[in-house]
Amino acid sequence: MTRLEEMTRTFKSVPEKIKAFLRRQRWKQALIFFFFVLLSLGFWMLQSLQQDYEIELSIPVRYKNVPPEIAFTPVPPKEIKVKVKDKGSVLLNYTFGRQFIPIEVDLHNTLPEGGEYKVGVKEIQSDILKQLLSSTVLESLEPSSLVLTYAQRRKKEVPVVFYGEIKPKAGFFLSDSVRLEPAKVEVYASTAVLDTLRYVRTEWFEAGEVKRPLSHLVNLQLPEGAAVSPDVVMLYANVEEYTEKSLEIPVTCPDLPAHLTLRTFPPQVKVTCNVPLSRFKQLEADDLAIDLRFADLEQDTTGYVPVSITKKPDWVKHILLTPDRVEFILEQNNQVP
């Protein structure tokens, strides 16, 4: 008998051995025993859930309409620890099946001039009891009241800087730089923070495969303890499909002395670039320039000089010059130096 046949016979016999094991009297007795153990455990749990217990719950706190010109000192609590008492089945529902609505503290037109605002225990209890079942007993709160102390902050207007990456789809480009509105925001913070603050960045924003103009609300990154107005800005990115265009651009030297004449070979360079479809007809030779510096021509000993674009609209991309070097000659003319 081959090894393969032995392995096949062994695998075929495994289900039969399992069936034979399960038919044994001892195994049947063990299954019956475990069944009654589980049944007893279930009855015990049901009985236990009918008894009273105490647990601690966390109720979130949300502060609305906080004036940007004030700063809390210290930072107010973001949650209230609540100790409640009820039957185990009810408490199990609180722990695993219920999400509590935040207690809202609305500070709109309610802050006194004294630098302190208090939310009493009765107010907090009322908001919490609305979310508890009538059988639940509220044992304690921590903190039992909210005492908000605050101070005035200085104000400074700073520019907003885009932080992120926008990746147009193949064949598309950003025809303009990313624009943010408003371009500047007012930041409220302590003197120490504002003295070193030069700008505010947006939160990281990334978009890929973009093929049309994009607009999106983005939040701002702020130093600890600072507030901003407004707290979001609108991002605009003008993404357009691009096409290729070629123009012949003359090579010039604006600072060439009057008594000299510059001759280049060739006199014009072919410029191939990508432009938005909407501006294809708008781009003309006068919008581009290839200017040489006289100092570079004076110092050159080879008679050849590299050329590059010295003027172009921002929306012109991926420029290729043919050729990228030109031969030149400087000749004396009749004008007096």
Short mmCIF file of C-alpha atoms in Angstrom, two decimals, residues 5 28 30 34 99 117 119 128 146 175 185-186 272 303 314 331-333:
data_model
loop_
_atom_site.label_atom_id
_atom_site.label_comp_id
_atom_site.label_asym_id
_atom_site.label_seq_id
_atom_site.Cartn_x
_atom_site.Cartn_y
_atom_site.Cartn_z
CA GLU A 5 -3.39 5.45 0.10
CA LYS A 28 -23.42 11.32 26.70
CA ALA A 30 -20.82 14.51 30.21
CA PHE A 34 -22.72 20.38 31.02
CA GLN A 99 -25.73 56.18 24.60
CA TYR A 117 -20.71 81.23 35.79
CA VAL A 119 -24.66 75.61 36.68
CA ILE A 128 -29.74 63.57 33.81
CA LEU A 146 -20.33 73.24 37.23
CA SER A 175 -5.26 76.26 -12.64
CA VAL A 185 -9.43 85.07 10.92
CA GLU A 186 -9.48 86.60 14.38
CA THR A 272 5.56 73.87 -25.34
CA GLY A 303 29.33 81.25 -27.05
CA ASP A 314 0.53 81.11 -12.95
CA GLU A 331 28.21 93.01 -31.83
CA GLN A 332 29.18 96.68 -31.60
CA ASN A 333 26.71 99.12 -33.19
#
